[in-house]
mmCIF file of C-alpha atoms in Angstrom:
data_model
loop_
_atom_site.group_PDB
_atom_site.id
_atom_site.type_symbol
_atom_site.label_atom_id
_atom_site.label_comp_id
_atom_site.label_asym_id
_atom_site.label_seq_id
_atom_site.Cartn_x
_atom_site.Cartn_y
_atom_site.Cartn_z
ATOM 1 C CA MET A 1 0.109 -0.044 0.012
ATOM 2 C CA THR A 2 1.135 3.572 -0.716
ATOM 3 C CA ILE A 3 0.211 6.300 1.618
ATOM 4 C CA VAL A 4 0.319 9.889 0.447
ATOM 5 C CA LEU A 5 0.047 12.711 2.980
ATOM 6 C CA ASP A 6 -1.003 16.217 2.393
ATOM 7 C CA VAL A 7 1.266 18.768 4.241
ATOM 8 C CA GLY A 8 -0.629 21.727 5.974
ATOM 9 C CA GLU A 9 -2.683 20.598 8.882
ATOM 10 C CA THR A 10 -2.005 16.989 8.079
ATOM 11 C CA ILE A 11 1.598 16.741 9.039
ATOM 12 C CA VAL A 12 2.538 20.208 9.927
ATOM 13 C CA ARG A 13 0.749 23.035 11.780
ATOM 14 C CA ASP A 14 0.260 26.216 9.788
ATOM 15 C CA ASP A 15 0.398 28.432 12.780
ATOM 16 C CA ARG A 16 3.886 29.703 12.118
ATOM 17 C CA TYR A 17 3.434 30.229 8.487
ATOM 18 C CA TRP A 18 0.497 32.665 8.971
ATOM 19 C CA ALA A 19 2.048 34.320 11.951
ATOM 20 C CA ALA A 20 5.095 35.152 9.865
ATOM 21 C CA TRP A 21 2.882 36.698 7.190
ATOM 22 C CA ALA A 22 0.955 38.685 9.810
ATOM 23 C CA ASP A 23 4.146 40.027 11.258
ATOM 24 C CA TRP A 24 5.572 40.984 7.831
ATOM 25 C CA LEU A 25 2.424 42.815 6.874
ATOM 26 C CA GLU A 26 2.333 44.487 10.352
ATOM 27 C CA VAL A 27 -1.138 43.337 11.190
ATOM 28 C CA PRO A 28 -2.218 41.384 14.390
ATOM 29 C CA ARG A 29 -1.830 37.689 13.981
ATOM 30 C CA HIS A 30 -5.454 37.076 14.935
ATOM 31 C CA THR A 31 -6.539 39.477 12.162
ATOM 32 C CA LEU A 32 -4.939 37.414 9.464
ATOM 33 C CA SER A 33 -5.699 34.213 11.021
ATOM 34 C CA ALA A 34 -9.488 35.075 11.079
ATOM 35 C CA LEU A 35 -9.411 36.291 7.509
ATOM 36 C CA VAL A 36 -7.869 33.124 6.331
ATOM 37 C CA GLY A 37 -10.488 31.059 8.071
ATOM 38 C CA ALA A 38 -13.216 33.435 6.504
ATOM 39 C CA VAL A 39 -12.022 33.067 2.925
ATOM 40 C CA VAL A 40 -11.426 29.337 3.027
ATOM 41 C CA ALA A 41 -14.904 28.853 4.514
ATOM 42 C CA GLN A 42 -16.094 30.737 1.469
ATOM 43 C CA GLY A 43 -14.383 28.392 -0.849
ATOM 44 C CA ARG A 44 -11.594 30.922 -1.841
ATOM 45 C CA ASP A 45 -7.980 30.748 -1.978
ATOM 46 C CA ASN A 46 -6.436 31.278 1.430
ATOM 47 C CA ALA A 47 -4.081 33.943 -0.137
ATOM 48 C CA ASP A 48 -7.238 36.031 -0.565
ATOM 49 C CA ALA A 49 -6.802 36.850 3.003
ATOM 50 C CA ILE A 50 -3.597 38.855 2.346
ATOM 51 C CA ARG A 51 -5.417 40.426 -0.574
ATOM 52 C CA LEU A 52 -8.106 41.517 1.629
ATOM 53 C CA LEU A 53 -5.572 43.507 3.714
ATOM 54 C CA ASP A 54 -3.945 44.788 0.732
ATOM 55 C CA PRO A 55 -5.812 44.624 -2.535
ATOM 56 C CA ASP A 56 -2.715 45.665 -4.674
ATOM 57 C CA VAL A 57 -0.250 43.242 -2.996
ATOM 58 C CA ASP A 58 2.048 41.203 -5.286
ATOM 59 C CA ILE A 59 2.374 38.020 -2.993
ATOM 60 C CA ALA A 60 5.207 36.509 -4.980
ATOM 61 C CA ALA A 61 7.124 39.732 -4.696
ATOM 62 C CA GLU A 62 6.353 40.047 -1.005
ATOM 63 C CA TYR A 63 7.465 36.415 -0.471
ATOM 64 C CA ALA A 64 10.682 37.096 -2.189
ATOM 65 C CA ALA A 65 11.079 40.285 -0.180
ATOM 66 C CA ARG A 66 10.698 38.261 3.078
ATOM 67 C CA GLU A 67 13.318 35.840 2.007
ATOM 68 C CA ALA A 68 15.737 38.514 1.242
ATOM 69 C CA ALA A 69 15.188 40.219 4.425
ATOM 70 C CA GLY A 70 16.000 36.945 6.281
ATOM 71 C CA ARG A 71 12.391 36.566 7.412
ATOM 72 C CA GLY A 72 11.325 33.889 4.955
ATOM 73 C CA GLU A 73 9.564 30.586 5.313
ATOM 74 C CA VAL A 74 10.637 28.438 8.133
ATOM 75 C CA LEU A 75 9.619 24.785 8.892
ATOM 76 C CA ASP A 76 11.339 22.622 11.469
ATOM 77 C CA GLU A 77 10.566 19.850 14.003
ATOM 78 C CA ALA A 78 8.352 22.068 16.125
ATOM 79 C CA ASP A 79 5.866 22.433 13.399
ATOM 80 C CA LEU A 80 5.358 18.698 12.976
ATOM 81 C CA TYR A 81 2.231 17.264 14.622
ATOM 82 C CA PRO A 82 3.418 14.828 17.523
ATOM 83 C CA ASP A 83 1.949 11.722 15.796
ATOM 84 C CA VAL A 84 3.793 12.230 12.502
ATOM 85 C CA ARG A 85 7.121 10.475 13.212
ATOM 86 C CA PRO A 86 5.628 7.497 15.112
ATOM 87 C CA ALA A 87 3.036 6.935 12.528
ATOM 88 C CA LEU A 88 5.347 7.129 9.619
ATOM 89 C CA ALA A 89 7.937 4.918 11.195
ATOM 90 C CA ALA A 90 5.238 2.405 11.961
ATOM 91 C CA LEU A 91 3.999 2.396 8.378
ATOM 92 C CA ARG A 92 7.471 1.974 7.038
ATOM 93 C CA ALA A 93 8.166 -0.773 9.398
ATOM 94 C CA ALA A 94 4.991 -2.611 8.013
ATOM 95 C CA GLY A 95 6.298 -2.204 4.425
ATOM 96 C CA HIS A 96 4.240 0.464 3.167
ATOM 97 C CA ARG A 97 5.401 3.196 0.718
ATOM 98 C CA ILE A 98 4.996 6.819 2.080
ATOM 99 C CA VAL A 99 4.975 9.985 0.022
ATOM 100 C CA VAL A 100 4.299 13.574 1.225
ATOM 101 C CA ALA A 101 2.653 15.684 -1.508
ATOM 102 C CA GLY A 102 0.725 19.039 -0.865
ATOM 103 C CA ASN A 103 0.142 22.643 -2.016
ATOM 104 C CA GLN A 104 3.315 24.119 -0.695
ATOM 105 C CA THR A 105 6.233 26.153 -2.077
ATOM 106 C CA VAL A 106 9.542 25.000 -3.403
ATOM 107 C CA ARG A 107 11.226 26.297 -0.261
ATOM 108 C CA ALA A 108 8.712 24.314 1.866
ATOM 109 C CA ALA A 109 9.865 21.131 -0.062
ATOM 110 C CA ASP A 110 13.355 21.902 0.795
ATOM 111 C CA LEU A 111 12.599 22.322 4.471
ATOM 112 C CA LEU A 112 10.567 19.296 4.650
ATOM 113 C CA ARG A 113 13.383 17.227 3.104
ATOM 114 C CA GLY A 114 15.724 18.696 5.838
ATOM 115 C CA LEU A 115 13.621 17.106 8.481
ATOM 116 C CA ASN A 116 14.716 13.637 7.307
ATOM 117 C CA LEU A 117 11.286 12.107 7.731
ATOM 118 C CA PRO A 118 10.901 8.376 7.070
ATOM 119 C CA VAL A 119 9.219 8.871 3.722
ATOM 120 C CA ASP A 120 10.054 7.678 0.232
ATOM 121 C CA ALA A 121 9.507 11.022 -1.559
ATOM 122 C CA ILE A 122 8.371 14.605 -0.959
ATOM 123 C CA ALA A 123 6.843 16.835 -3.628
ATOM 124 C CA THR A 124 5.011 20.185 -3.707
ATOM 125 C CA SER A 125 2.879 22.147 -5.977
ATOM 126 C CA GLY A 126 5.531 24.805 -6.249
ATOM 127 C CA GLU A 127 7.871 22.284 -7.698
ATOM 128 C CA TRP A 128 5.292 20.748 -10.077
ATOM 129 C CA GLY A 129 3.712 24.020 -11.283
ATOM 130 C CA VAL A 130 0.335 22.508 -10.641
ATOM 131 C CA SER A 131 -1.910 22.848 -7.318
ATOM 132 C CA LYS A 132 -4.706 20.917 -5.721
ATOM 133 C CA PRO A 133 -7.601 20.430 -6.536
ATOM 134 C CA ASP A 134 -6.452 20.321 -10.179
ATOM 135 C CA PRO A 135 -6.671 16.593 -11.288
ATOM 136 C CA ALA A 136 -3.241 16.986 -12.815
ATOM 137 C CA PHE A 137 -1.624 17.414 -9.288
ATOM 138 C CA PHE A 138 -3.121 13.948 -8.495
ATOM 139 C CA THR A 139 -1.965 12.477 -11.736
ATOM 140 C CA ARG A 140 1.503 13.712 -10.849
ATOM 141 C CA VAL A 141 1.219 11.979 -7.418
ATOM 142 C CA LEU A 142 0.478 8.726 -9.071
ATOM 143 C CA GLU A 143 3.373 9.203 -11.516
ATOM 144 C CA LEU A 144 5.660 9.874 -8.509
ATOM 145 C CA THR A 145 4.537 6.813 -6.529
ATOM 146 C CA GLY A 146 4.245 4.351 -9.466
ATOM 147 C CA SER A 147 1.289 2.865 -7.621
ATOM 148 C CA ALA A 148 -2.113 1.858 -8.833
ATOM 149 C CA PRO A 149 -4.968 4.331 -7.708
ATOM 150 C CA ALA A 150 -6.681 1.606 -5.925
ATOM 151 C CA ALA A 151 -3.518 0.738 -3.915
ATOM 152 C CA THR A 152 -3.006 4.459 -2.941
ATOM 153 C CA ILE A 153 -4.439 6.234 -0.053
ATOM 154 C CA TYR A 154 -4.593 9.989 -0.061
ATOM 155 C CA VAL A 155 -4.692 11.635 3.408
ATOM 156 C CA GLY A 156 -5.710 15.207 3.925
ATOM 157 C CA ASP A 157 -7.831 17.696 6.010
ATOM 158 C CA HIS A 158 -9.545 19.560 3.171
ATOM 159 C CA PRO A 159 -12.448 17.694 1.533
ATOM 160 C CA ALA A 160 -12.634 19.802 -1.612
ATOM 161 C CA ASN A 161 -8.851 20.018 -2.281
ATOM 162 C CA ASP A 162 -7.913 16.587 -0.937
ATOM 163 C CA ILE A 163 -10.713 13.964 -0.728
ATOM 164 C CA THR A 164 -12.953 14.776 -3.762
ATOM 165 C CA PRO A 165 -10.101 15.218 -6.467
ATOM 166 C CA ALA A 166 -8.143 12.161 -5.106
ATOM 167 C CA ARG A 167 -11.295 9.937 -5.258
ATOM 168 C CA ALA A 168 -11.892 11.245 -8.899
ATOM 169 C CA VAL A 169 -8.559 9.834 -10.081
ATOM 170 C CA GLY A 170 -9.499 6.423 -8.300
ATOM 171 C CA MET A 171 -7.472 6.800 -5.046
ATOM 172 C CA ARG A 172 -8.706 5.765 -1.832
ATOM 173 C CA THR A 173 -8.952 8.508 0.793
ATOM 174 C CA ALA A 174 -8.754 9.407 4.434
ATOM 175 C CA HIS A 175 -10.021 12.683 5.852
ATOM 176 C CA ILE A 176 -8.212 13.644 8.950
ATOM 177 C CA ARG A 177 -10.274 15.750 11.457
ATOM 178 C CA ARG A 178 -7.444 18.145 12.250
ATOM 179 C CA GLY A 179 -6.772 21.970 11.988
ATOM 180 C CA PRO A 180 -9.402 24.455 11.072
ATOM 181 C CA TRP A 181 -10.575 22.901 7.796
ATOM 182 C CA GLY A 182 -10.631 19.314 9.084
ATOM 183 C CA HIS A 183 -12.894 20.419 11.926
ATOM 184 C CA LEU A 184 -14.896 22.918 9.881
ATOM 185 C CA TRP A 185 -15.852 20.364 7.193
ATOM 186 C CA ALA A 186 -15.835 17.272 9.271
ATOM 187 C CA ASP A 187 -19.537 16.634 8.659
ATOM 188 C CA ASP A 188 -19.472 17.853 5.011
ATOM 189 C CA PRO A 189 -20.748 15.357 2.372
ATOM 190 C CA ALA A 190 -17.310 15.388 0.734
ATOM 191 C CA ALA A 191 -15.630 14.531 3.906
ATOM 192 C CA ALA A 192 -18.230 11.728 4.532
ATOM 193 C CA ALA A 193 -17.334 10.358 1.013
ATOM 194 C CA ALA A 194 -13.770 9.402 2.126
ATOM 195 C CA ASP A 195 -13.110 5.656 2.649
ATOM 196 C CA TRP A 196 -11.916 6.474 6.277
ATOM 197 C CA ARG A 197 -12.329 9.428 8.623
ATOM 198 C CA ILE A 198 -9.568 9.668 11.145
ATOM 199 C CA ASN A 199 -8.470 11.733 14.093
ATOM 200 C CA SER A 200 -4.809 10.698 14.240
ATOM 201 C CA LEU A 201 -2.134 9.490 11.787
ATOM 202 C CA ALA A 202 -1.694 6.538 14.040
ATOM 203 C CA GLU A 203 -5.013 5.167 12.661
ATOM 204 C CA LEU A 204 -3.331 4.698 9.238
ATOM 205 C CA VAL A 205 -1.376 1.782 10.546
ATOM 206 C CA THR A 206 -4.449 -0.328 10.997
ATOM 207 C CA ILE A 207 -6.078 1.094 7.962
ATOM 208 C CA ALA A 208 -3.123 0.193 5.664
ATOM 209 C CA ALA A 209 -3.070 -3.387 6.862
ATOM 210 C CA GLU A 210 -6.648 -3.953 5.963
#
């Protein structure tokens, strides 16, 4: 079995990511966090939260400016959910292939690789030039894993971005009730359509053995 894991709010918390943006934009962290929640609940891109604060913002330019100022993207052990390493180690020990693939930047991919997680591969939308929920993202996932869709489980917190498109290409799916979106849409029909609904990555060990 191949297990493919989303990144944000599946294996890592997004707290630091948005806090860093709020500090850079010089707005209260709670303000930006609340706006992110509002736009995503409306089905919009989470980056629209930044555009609400500054309609003329060039997000790519601001991202580059943060990096140049030494205030760029950071991701380390403290950002991982506590069940990540134990669950991944147990899955690897059971002989399963593990891939991490989500809507993150090229920089995030490098940072994730630097954590030396017990996985077979890591890829992000920034590297591929295609983002979820585009079906092409999940086609790239299958190309990367080399696994049949029916032998692949995609795990994510966002029903519309993770569960629905992964199912559309034939993957099996697990919706994790974690983070804002995992809780917000826990009872959404798209989440209910997942093959499994979990509260911890540790549950994947039993699921993968079925």
